[in-house]
CSV table of C-alpha atoms in Angstrom, one decimal:
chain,number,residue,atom,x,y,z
A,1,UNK,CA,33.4,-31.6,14.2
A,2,UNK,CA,33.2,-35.1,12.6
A,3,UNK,CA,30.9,-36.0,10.2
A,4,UNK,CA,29.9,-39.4,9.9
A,5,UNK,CA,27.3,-41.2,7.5
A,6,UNK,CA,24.3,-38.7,8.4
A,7,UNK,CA,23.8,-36.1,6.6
A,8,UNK,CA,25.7,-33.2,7.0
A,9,UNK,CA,23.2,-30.5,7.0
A,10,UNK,CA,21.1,-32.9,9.3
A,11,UNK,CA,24.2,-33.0,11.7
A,12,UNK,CA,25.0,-29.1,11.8
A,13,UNK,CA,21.1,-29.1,12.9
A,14,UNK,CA,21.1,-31.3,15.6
A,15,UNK,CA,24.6,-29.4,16.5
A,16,UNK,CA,22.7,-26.2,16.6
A,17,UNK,CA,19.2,-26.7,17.6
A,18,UNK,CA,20.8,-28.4,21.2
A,19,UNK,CA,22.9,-25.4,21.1
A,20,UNK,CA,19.3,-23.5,21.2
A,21,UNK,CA,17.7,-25.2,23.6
A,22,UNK,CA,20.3,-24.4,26.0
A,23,UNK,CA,19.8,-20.7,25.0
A,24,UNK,CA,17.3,-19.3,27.9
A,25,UNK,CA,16.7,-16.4,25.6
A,26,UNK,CA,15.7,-18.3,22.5
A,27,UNK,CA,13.6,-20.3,24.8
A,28,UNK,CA,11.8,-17.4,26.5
A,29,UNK,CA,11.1,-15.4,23.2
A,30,UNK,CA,9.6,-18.7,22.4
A,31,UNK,CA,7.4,-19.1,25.5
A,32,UNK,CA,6.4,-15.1,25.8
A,33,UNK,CA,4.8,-15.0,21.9
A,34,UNK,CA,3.8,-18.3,21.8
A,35,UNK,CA,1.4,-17.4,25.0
A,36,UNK,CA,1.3,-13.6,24.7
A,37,UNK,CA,-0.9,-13.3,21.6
A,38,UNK,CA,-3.6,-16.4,22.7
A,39,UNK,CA,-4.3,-14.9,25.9
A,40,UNK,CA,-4.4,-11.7,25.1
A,41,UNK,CA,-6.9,-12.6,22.5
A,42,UNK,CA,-9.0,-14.7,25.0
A,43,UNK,CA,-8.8,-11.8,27.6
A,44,UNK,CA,-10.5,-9.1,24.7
A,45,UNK,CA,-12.9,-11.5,23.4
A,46,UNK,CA,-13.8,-12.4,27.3
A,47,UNK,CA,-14.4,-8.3,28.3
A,48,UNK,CA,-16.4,-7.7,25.4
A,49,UNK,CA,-18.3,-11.0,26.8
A,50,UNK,CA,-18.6,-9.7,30.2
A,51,UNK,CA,-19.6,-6.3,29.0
A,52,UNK,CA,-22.7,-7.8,27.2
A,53,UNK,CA,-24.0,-10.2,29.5
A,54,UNK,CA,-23.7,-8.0,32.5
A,55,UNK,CA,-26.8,-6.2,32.4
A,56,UNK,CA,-29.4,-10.0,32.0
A,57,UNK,CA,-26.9,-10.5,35.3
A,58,UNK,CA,-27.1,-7.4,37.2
A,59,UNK,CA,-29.8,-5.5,35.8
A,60,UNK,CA,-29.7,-1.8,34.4
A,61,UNK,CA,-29.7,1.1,37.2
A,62,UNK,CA,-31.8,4.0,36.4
A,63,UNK,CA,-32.3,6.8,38.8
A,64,UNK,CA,-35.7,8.4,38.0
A,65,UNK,CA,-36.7,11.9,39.8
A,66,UNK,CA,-40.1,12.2,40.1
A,67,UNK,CA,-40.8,8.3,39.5
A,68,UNK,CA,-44.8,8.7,41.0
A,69,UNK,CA,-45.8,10.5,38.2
A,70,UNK,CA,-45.5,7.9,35.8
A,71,UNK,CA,-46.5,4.5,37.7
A,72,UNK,CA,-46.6,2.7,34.8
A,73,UNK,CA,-43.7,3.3,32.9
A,74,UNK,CA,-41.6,2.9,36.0
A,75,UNK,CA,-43.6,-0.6,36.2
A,76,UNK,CA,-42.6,-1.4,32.7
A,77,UNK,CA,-38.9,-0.6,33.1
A,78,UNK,CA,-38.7,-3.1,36.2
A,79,UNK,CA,-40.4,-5.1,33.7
A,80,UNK,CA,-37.3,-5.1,31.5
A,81,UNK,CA,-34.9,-5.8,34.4
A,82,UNK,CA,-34.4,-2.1,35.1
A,83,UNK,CA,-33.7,-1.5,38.7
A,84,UNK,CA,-35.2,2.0,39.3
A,85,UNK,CA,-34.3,4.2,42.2
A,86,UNK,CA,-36.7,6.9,42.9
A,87,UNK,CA,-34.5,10.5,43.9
A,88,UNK,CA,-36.2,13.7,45.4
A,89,UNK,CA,-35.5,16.6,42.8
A,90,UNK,CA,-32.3,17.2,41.7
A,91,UNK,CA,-29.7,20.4,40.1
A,92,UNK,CA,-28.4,19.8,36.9
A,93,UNK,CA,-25.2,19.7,39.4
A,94,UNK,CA,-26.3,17.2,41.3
A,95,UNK,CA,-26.9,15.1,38.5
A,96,UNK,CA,-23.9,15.4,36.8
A,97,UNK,CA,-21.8,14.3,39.7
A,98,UNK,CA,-24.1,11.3,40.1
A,99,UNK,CA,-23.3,10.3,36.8
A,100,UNK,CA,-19.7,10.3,37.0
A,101,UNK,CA,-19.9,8.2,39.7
A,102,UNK,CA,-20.7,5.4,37.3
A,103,UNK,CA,-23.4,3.8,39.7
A,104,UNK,CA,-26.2,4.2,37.1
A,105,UNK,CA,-26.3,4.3,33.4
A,106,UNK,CA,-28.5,7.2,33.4
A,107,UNK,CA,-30.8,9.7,35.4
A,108,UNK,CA,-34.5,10.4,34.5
A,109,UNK,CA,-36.0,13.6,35.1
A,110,UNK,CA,-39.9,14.0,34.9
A,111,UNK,CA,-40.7,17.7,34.3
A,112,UNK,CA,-42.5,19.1,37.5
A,113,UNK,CA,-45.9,19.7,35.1
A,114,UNK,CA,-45.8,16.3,33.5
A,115,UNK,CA,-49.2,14.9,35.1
A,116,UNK,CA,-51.1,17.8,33.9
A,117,UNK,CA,-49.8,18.0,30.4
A,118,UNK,CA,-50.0,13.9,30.1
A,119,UNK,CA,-53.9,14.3,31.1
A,120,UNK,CA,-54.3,17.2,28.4
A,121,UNK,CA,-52.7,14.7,26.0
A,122,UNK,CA,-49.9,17.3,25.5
A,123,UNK,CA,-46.1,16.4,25.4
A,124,UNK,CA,-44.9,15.2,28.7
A,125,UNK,CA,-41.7,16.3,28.9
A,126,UNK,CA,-38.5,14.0,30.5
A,127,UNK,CA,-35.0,14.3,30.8
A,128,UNK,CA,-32.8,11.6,30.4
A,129,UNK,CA,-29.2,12.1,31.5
A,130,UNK,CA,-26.7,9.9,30.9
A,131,UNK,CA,-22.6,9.8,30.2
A,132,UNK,CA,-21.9,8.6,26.8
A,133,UNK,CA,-17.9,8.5,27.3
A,134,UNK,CA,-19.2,5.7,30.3
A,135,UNK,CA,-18.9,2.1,29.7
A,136,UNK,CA,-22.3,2.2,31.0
A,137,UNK,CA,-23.5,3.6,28.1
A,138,UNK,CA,-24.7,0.3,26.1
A,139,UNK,CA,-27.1,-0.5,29.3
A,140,UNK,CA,-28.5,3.6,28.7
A,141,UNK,CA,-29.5,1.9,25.0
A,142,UNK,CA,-31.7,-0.4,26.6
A,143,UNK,CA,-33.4,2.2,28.7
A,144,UNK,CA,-34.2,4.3,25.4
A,145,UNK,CA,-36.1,0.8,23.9
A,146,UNK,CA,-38.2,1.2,26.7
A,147,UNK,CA,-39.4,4.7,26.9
A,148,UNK,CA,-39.6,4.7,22.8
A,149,UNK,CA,-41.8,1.9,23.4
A,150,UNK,CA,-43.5,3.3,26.4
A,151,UNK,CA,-44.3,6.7,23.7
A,152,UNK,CA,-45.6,4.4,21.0
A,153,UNK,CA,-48.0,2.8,22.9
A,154,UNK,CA,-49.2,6.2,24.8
A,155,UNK,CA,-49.8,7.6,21.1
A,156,UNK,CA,-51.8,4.2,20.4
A,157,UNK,CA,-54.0,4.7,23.0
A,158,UNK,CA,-54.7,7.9,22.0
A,159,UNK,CA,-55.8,7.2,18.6
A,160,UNK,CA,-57.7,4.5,19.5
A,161,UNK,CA,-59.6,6.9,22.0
A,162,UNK,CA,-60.5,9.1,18.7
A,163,UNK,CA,-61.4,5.9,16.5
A,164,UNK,CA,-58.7,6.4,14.6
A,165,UNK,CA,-56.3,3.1,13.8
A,166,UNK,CA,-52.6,3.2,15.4
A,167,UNK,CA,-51.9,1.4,11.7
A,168,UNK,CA,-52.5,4.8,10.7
A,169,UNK,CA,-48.9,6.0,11.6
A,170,UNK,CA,-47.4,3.0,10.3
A,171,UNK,CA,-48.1,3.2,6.8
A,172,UNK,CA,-45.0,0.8,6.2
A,173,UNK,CA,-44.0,-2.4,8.0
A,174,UNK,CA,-40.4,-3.0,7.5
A,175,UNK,CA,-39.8,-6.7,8.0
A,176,UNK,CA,-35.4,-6.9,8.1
A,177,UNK,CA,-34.0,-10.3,7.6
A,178,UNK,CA,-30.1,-10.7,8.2
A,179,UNK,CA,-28.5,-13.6,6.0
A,180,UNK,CA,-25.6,-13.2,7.6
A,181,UNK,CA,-24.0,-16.3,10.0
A,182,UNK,CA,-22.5,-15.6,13.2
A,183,UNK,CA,-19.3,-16.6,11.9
A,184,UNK,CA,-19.3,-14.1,9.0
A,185,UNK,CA,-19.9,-11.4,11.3
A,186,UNK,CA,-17.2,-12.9,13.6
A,187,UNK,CA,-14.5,-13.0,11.2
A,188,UNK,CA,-13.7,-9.4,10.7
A,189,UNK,CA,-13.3,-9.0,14.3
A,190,UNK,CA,-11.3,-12.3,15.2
A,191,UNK,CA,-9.8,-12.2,11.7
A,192,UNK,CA,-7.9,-9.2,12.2
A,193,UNK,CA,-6.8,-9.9,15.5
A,194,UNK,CA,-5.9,-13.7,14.9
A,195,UNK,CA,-3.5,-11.6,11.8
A,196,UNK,CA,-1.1,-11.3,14.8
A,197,UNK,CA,-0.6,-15.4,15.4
A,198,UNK,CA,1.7,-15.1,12.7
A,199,UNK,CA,3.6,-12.7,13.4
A,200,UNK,CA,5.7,-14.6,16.1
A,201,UNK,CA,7.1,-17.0,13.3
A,202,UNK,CA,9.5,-14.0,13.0
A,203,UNK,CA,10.3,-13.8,16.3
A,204,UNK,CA,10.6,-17.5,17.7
A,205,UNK,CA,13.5,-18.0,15.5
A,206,UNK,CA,15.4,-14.6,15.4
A,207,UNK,CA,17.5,-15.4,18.5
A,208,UNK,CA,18.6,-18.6,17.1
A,209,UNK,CA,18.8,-17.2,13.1
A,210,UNK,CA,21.1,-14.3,14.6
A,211,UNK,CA,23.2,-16.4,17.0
A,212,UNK,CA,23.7,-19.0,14.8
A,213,UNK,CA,25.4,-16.5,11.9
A,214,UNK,CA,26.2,-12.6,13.2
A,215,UNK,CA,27.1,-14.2,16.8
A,216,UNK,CA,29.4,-17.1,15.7
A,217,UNK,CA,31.3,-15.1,13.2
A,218,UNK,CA,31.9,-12.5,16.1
A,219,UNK,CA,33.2,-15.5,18.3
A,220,UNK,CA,35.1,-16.4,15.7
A,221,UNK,CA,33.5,-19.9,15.9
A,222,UNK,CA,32.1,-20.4,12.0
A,223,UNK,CA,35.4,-20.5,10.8
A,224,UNK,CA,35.8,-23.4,12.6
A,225,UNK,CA,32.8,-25.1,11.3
A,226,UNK,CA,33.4,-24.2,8.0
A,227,UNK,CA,37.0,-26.0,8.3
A,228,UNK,CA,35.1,-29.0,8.2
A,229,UNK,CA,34.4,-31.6,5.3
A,230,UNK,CA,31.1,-29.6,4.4
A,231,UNK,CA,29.5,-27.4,1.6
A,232,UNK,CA,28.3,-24.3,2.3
A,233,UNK,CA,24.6,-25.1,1.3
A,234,UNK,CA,24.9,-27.9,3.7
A,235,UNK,CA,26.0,-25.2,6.9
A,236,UNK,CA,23.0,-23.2,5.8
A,237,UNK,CA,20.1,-25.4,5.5
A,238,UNK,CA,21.1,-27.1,9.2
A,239,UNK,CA,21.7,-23.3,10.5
A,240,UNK,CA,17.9,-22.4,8.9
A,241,UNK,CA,15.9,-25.8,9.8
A,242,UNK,CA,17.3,-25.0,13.5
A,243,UNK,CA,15.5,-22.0,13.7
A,244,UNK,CA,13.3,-22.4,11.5
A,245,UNK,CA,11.8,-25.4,13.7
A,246,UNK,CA,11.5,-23.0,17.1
A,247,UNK,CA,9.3,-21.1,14.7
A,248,UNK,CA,7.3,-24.1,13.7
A,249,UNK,CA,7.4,-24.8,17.5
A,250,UNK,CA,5.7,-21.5,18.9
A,251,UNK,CA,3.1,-20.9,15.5
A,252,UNK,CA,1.6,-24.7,16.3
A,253,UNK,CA,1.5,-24.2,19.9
A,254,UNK,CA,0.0,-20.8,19.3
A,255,UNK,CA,-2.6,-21.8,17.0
A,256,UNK,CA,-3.6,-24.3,19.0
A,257,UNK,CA,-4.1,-22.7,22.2
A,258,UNK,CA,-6.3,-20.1,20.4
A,259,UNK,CA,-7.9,-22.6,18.7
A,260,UNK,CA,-9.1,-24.3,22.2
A,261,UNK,CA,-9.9,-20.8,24.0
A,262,UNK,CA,-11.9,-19.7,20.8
A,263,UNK,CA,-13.8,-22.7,21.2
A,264,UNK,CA,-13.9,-22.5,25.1
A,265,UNK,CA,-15.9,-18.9,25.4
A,266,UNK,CA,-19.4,-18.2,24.7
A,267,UNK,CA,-18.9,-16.1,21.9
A,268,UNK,CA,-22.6,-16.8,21.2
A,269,UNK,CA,-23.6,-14.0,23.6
A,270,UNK,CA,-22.0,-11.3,21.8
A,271,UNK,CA,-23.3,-12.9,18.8
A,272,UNK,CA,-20.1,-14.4,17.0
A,273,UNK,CA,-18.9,-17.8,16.5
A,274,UNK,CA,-16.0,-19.5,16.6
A,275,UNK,CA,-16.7,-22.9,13.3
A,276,UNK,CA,-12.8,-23.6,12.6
A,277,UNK,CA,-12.6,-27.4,13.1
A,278,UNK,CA,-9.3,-29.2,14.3
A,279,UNK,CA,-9.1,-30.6,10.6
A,280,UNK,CA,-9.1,-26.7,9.6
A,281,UNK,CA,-6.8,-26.0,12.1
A,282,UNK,CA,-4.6,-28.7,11.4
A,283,UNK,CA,-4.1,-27.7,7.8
A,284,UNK,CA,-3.6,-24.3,8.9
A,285,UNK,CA,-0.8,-25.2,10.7
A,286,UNK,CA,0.5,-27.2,8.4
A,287,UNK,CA,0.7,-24.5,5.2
A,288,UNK,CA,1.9,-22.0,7.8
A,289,UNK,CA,5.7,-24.4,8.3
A,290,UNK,CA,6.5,-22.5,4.5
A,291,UNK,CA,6.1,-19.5,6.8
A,292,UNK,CA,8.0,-19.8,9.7
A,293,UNK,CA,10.5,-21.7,7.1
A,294,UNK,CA,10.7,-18.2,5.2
A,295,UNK,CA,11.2,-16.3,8.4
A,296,UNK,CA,13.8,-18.6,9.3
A,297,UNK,CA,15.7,-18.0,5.7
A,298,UNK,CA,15.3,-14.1,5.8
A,299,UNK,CA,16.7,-13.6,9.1
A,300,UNK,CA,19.6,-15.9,8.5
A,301,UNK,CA,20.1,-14.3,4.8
A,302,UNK,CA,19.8,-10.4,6.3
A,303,UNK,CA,22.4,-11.6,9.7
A,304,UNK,CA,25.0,-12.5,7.7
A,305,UNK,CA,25.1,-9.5,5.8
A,306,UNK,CA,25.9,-7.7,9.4
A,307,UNK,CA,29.1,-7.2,10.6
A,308,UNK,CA,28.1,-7.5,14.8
A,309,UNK,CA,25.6,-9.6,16.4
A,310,UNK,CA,24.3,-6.2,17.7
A,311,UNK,CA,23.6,-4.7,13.8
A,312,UNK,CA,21.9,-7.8,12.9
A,313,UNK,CA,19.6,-7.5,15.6
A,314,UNK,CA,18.9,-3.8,14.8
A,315,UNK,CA,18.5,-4.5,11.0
A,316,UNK,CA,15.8,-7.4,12.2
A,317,UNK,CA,13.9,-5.5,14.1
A,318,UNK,CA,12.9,-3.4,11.4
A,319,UNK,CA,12.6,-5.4,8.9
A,320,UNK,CA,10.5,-8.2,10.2
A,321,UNK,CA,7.9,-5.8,10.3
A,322,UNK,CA,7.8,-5.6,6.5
A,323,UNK,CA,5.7,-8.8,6.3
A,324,UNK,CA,3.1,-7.2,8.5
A,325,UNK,CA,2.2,-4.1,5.8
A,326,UNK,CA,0.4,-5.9,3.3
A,327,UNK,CA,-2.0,-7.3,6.2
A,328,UNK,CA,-2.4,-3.9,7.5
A,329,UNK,CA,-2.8,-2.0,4.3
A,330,UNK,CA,-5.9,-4.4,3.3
A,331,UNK,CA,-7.7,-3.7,6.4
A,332,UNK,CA,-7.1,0.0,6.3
A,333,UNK,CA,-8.2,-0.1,2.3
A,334,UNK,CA,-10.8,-2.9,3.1
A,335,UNK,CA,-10.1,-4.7,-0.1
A,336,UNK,CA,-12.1,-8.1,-0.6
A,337,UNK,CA,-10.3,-11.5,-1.0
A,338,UNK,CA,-8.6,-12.1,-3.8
A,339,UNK,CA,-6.5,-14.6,-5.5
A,340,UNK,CA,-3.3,-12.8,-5.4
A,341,UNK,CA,-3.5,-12.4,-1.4
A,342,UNK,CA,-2.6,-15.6,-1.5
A,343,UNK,CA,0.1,-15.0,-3.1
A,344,UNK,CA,1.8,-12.9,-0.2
A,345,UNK,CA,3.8,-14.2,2.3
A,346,UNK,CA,2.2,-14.0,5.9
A,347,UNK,CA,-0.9,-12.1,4.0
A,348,UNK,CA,-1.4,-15.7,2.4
A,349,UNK,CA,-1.7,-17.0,6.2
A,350,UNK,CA,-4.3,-14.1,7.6
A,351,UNK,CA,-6.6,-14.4,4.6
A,352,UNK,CA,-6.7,-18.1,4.7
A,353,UNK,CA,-7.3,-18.1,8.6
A,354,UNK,CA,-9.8,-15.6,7.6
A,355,UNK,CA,-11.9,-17.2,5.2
A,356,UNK,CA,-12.5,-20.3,6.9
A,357,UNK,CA,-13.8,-18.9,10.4
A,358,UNK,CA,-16.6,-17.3,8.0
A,359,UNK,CA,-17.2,-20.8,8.4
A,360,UNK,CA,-17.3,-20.7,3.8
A,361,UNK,CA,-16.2,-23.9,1.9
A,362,UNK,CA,-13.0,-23.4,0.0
A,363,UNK,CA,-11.0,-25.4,-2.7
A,364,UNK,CA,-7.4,-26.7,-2.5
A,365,UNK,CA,-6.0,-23.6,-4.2
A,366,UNK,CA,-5.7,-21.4,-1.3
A,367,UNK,CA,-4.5,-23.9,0.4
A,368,UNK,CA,-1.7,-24.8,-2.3
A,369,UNK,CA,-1.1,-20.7,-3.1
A,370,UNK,CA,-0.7,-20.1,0.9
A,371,UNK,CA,1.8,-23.2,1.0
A,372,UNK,CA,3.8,-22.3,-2.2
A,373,UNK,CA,4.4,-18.5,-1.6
A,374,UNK,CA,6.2,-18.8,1.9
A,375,UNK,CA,7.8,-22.2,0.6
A,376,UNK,CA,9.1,-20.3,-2.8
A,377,UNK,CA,10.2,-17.3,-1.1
A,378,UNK,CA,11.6,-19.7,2.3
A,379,UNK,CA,14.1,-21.4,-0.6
A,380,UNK,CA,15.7,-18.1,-2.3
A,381,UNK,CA,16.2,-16.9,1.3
A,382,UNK,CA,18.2,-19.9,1.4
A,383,UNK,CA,20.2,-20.1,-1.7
A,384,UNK,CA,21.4,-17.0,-1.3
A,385,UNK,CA,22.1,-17.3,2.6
A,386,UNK,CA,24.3,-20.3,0.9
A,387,UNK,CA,25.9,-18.2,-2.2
A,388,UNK,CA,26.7,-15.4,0.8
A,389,UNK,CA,28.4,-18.3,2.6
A,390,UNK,CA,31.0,-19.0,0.1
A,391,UNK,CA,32.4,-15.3,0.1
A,392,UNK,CA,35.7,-15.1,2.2
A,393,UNK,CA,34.5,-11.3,2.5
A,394,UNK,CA,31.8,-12.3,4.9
A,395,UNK,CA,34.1,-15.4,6.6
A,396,UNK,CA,36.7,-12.6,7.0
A,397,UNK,CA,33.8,-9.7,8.2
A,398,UNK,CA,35.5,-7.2,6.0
């Protein structure tokens, strides 16, 4: 290789991220994760979507034995979009088996003496059968609004008939008020799940980081580019900024693409939100290049301590995942936000992401904590990826 008046390191990356692009592995890593995660966060989010809405589209189907003893509850359920069938009687059997059919959320049995003991303002007694292990199950909840409601205005009447006030049984009126914003109670669930986006920065680049140390040392090739007119430091920071920009590549792309199906769904149906501006997102994207800088580093620092391209890529596996624990160990403990989180590598990211789809205002010190940690930890990766590269033990694989 020649260098001319460029910079070296800016030469070995242009040398190595072509070399990449012509790498149909590198590429497809990059493509799979960079779609993978968006989509299957848009197809969750969508179900759970689907799930709610489908009863105000379909209706509720409730299969009610004995329906002409109570004309007017059946006429209040059809009220409430309930789609009643009425059955002849029924085994317990019978019933069962209907249920696992999954055609109705649940069955309602009238008790064969219910006229007479509703006229003698005794207990009617009704069966309601349904299949809690169904996904029909949140369209049964419905159906218990309606005969709770149907009760409390029976027992009403009643009182009133007596001249006695149905305020009677209500000696307390609890009035709730919920403070919190749809996009508070959205973050926890989206929060947790868009943790994941960052995850591929450590796999975008570990094709190229592994290839580009572990797999040219086995071909015998990086003794050849280190016969050439350059410092080590200089081989290193080209090697990293190669991969380190695939990882740049997929976490932007991935960002964004959640960013526009997030905003895309009606997330207002299942009562969530979805407030992160493409300002937010921008910056986002922006502190998380530290990130995907740091993955870069690691992977290039850890590869060159292996002696195949084979052990490299078994050591990698296992310890990319390390970045993921501190993520998971908050959620499992449930700790709050704190300063230090931001701190963390990849933690830094999740928390930040986090805390602005709760849609809260925020300073520039996560912002500057989030950028500094991966950026800090990106640069020691590097310096001793460079250090490593001056050894004739690892030149030499002995």
């Amino acid at each position: 290789m020649i260098f001319n008046k460029k910079p070296r390191f800016l030469i070995v990356f242009l040398k190595e991220f072509r070399e990449t692009l012509r790498d149909k592995r590198s590429l497809g890593l990059l493509a799979l994760f960079t779609l993978m995660y968006p989509v299957m966060l848009g197809y969750i989010l969508n179900q759970q979507i689907e799930r709610a809405t489908r009863p105000e589209r379909e209706g509720i189907a409730l299969s009610v034995i004995g329906a002409d003893k109570a004309p007017t509850l059946m006429a209040r359920l059809k009220h409430k979009n309930v789609t009643v069938t009425s059955l002849p009687p029924q085994s317990d059997e019978q019933i069962e088996a209907l249920l696992r059919g999954r055609k109705v959320a649940a069955v309602l049995r009238l008790a064969d003496d219910f006229t007479v003991d509703y006229a003698a303002m005794r207990p009617a007694k009704m069966e309601l059968w349904y299949n809690s292990a169904s996904d029909l199950d949140a369209r049964r909840r419905d159906i218990d609004e309606v005969l709770q409601a149907y009760s409390t205005n029976i027992a009403g009447a009643r009182l009133l008939a007596h001249g006695v006030s149905p305020a009677t049984m209500t000696p307390i009126k609890l009035q709730r008020y919920d403070t919190g914003s749809n996009a508070a109670r959205s973050a926890g669930l989206i929060g947790s799940i868009l943790g994941f986006l960052f995850f591929p920065a450590f796999i975008c680049c570990l094709s190229a980081a592994v290839d580009s140390t572990a797999g040219e040392r086995e071909r015998r090739s990086l003794e050849v580019l280190m016969s050439q007119p350059a410092h080590a430091w200089e081989l290193i920071v080209g090697k990293w900024l190669a991969a380190g920009s695939l990882s740049v590549i997929g976490i932007t792309v991935e960002l964004a693409l959640a960013h526009a199906i997030l905003s895309w769904l009606p997330l207002e149906e299942i009562g969530m939100s979805w407030r992160v501006t493409s300002s937010d997102l921008a910056l986002v994207c922006l502190v998380s290049v530290p990130l995907s800088l740091f993955a870069a580093g690691l992977q290039i620092a850890i590869a060159m301590n292996a002696k195949s391209f084979k052990e490299a890529q078994s050591m990698l596996s296992f310890i990319m995942l390390v970045p993921m624990i501190p993520g998971i160990a908050v959620s499992m403990l449930e700790l709050k936000t704190a300063t230090w989180m931001y701190l963390v590598p990849m933690l830094s990211n999740q928390t930040l992401l986090r805390e602005i789809a709760k849609g809260e205002s925020m300073g520039a010190l996560p912002f500057v904590l989030t950028f500094a940690s991966s950026a800090i930890a990106a640069l020691a990766a590097v310096a001793f990826a460079a250090w490593r590269m001056k050894s004739e033990r690892y030149v030499l694989a002995v």
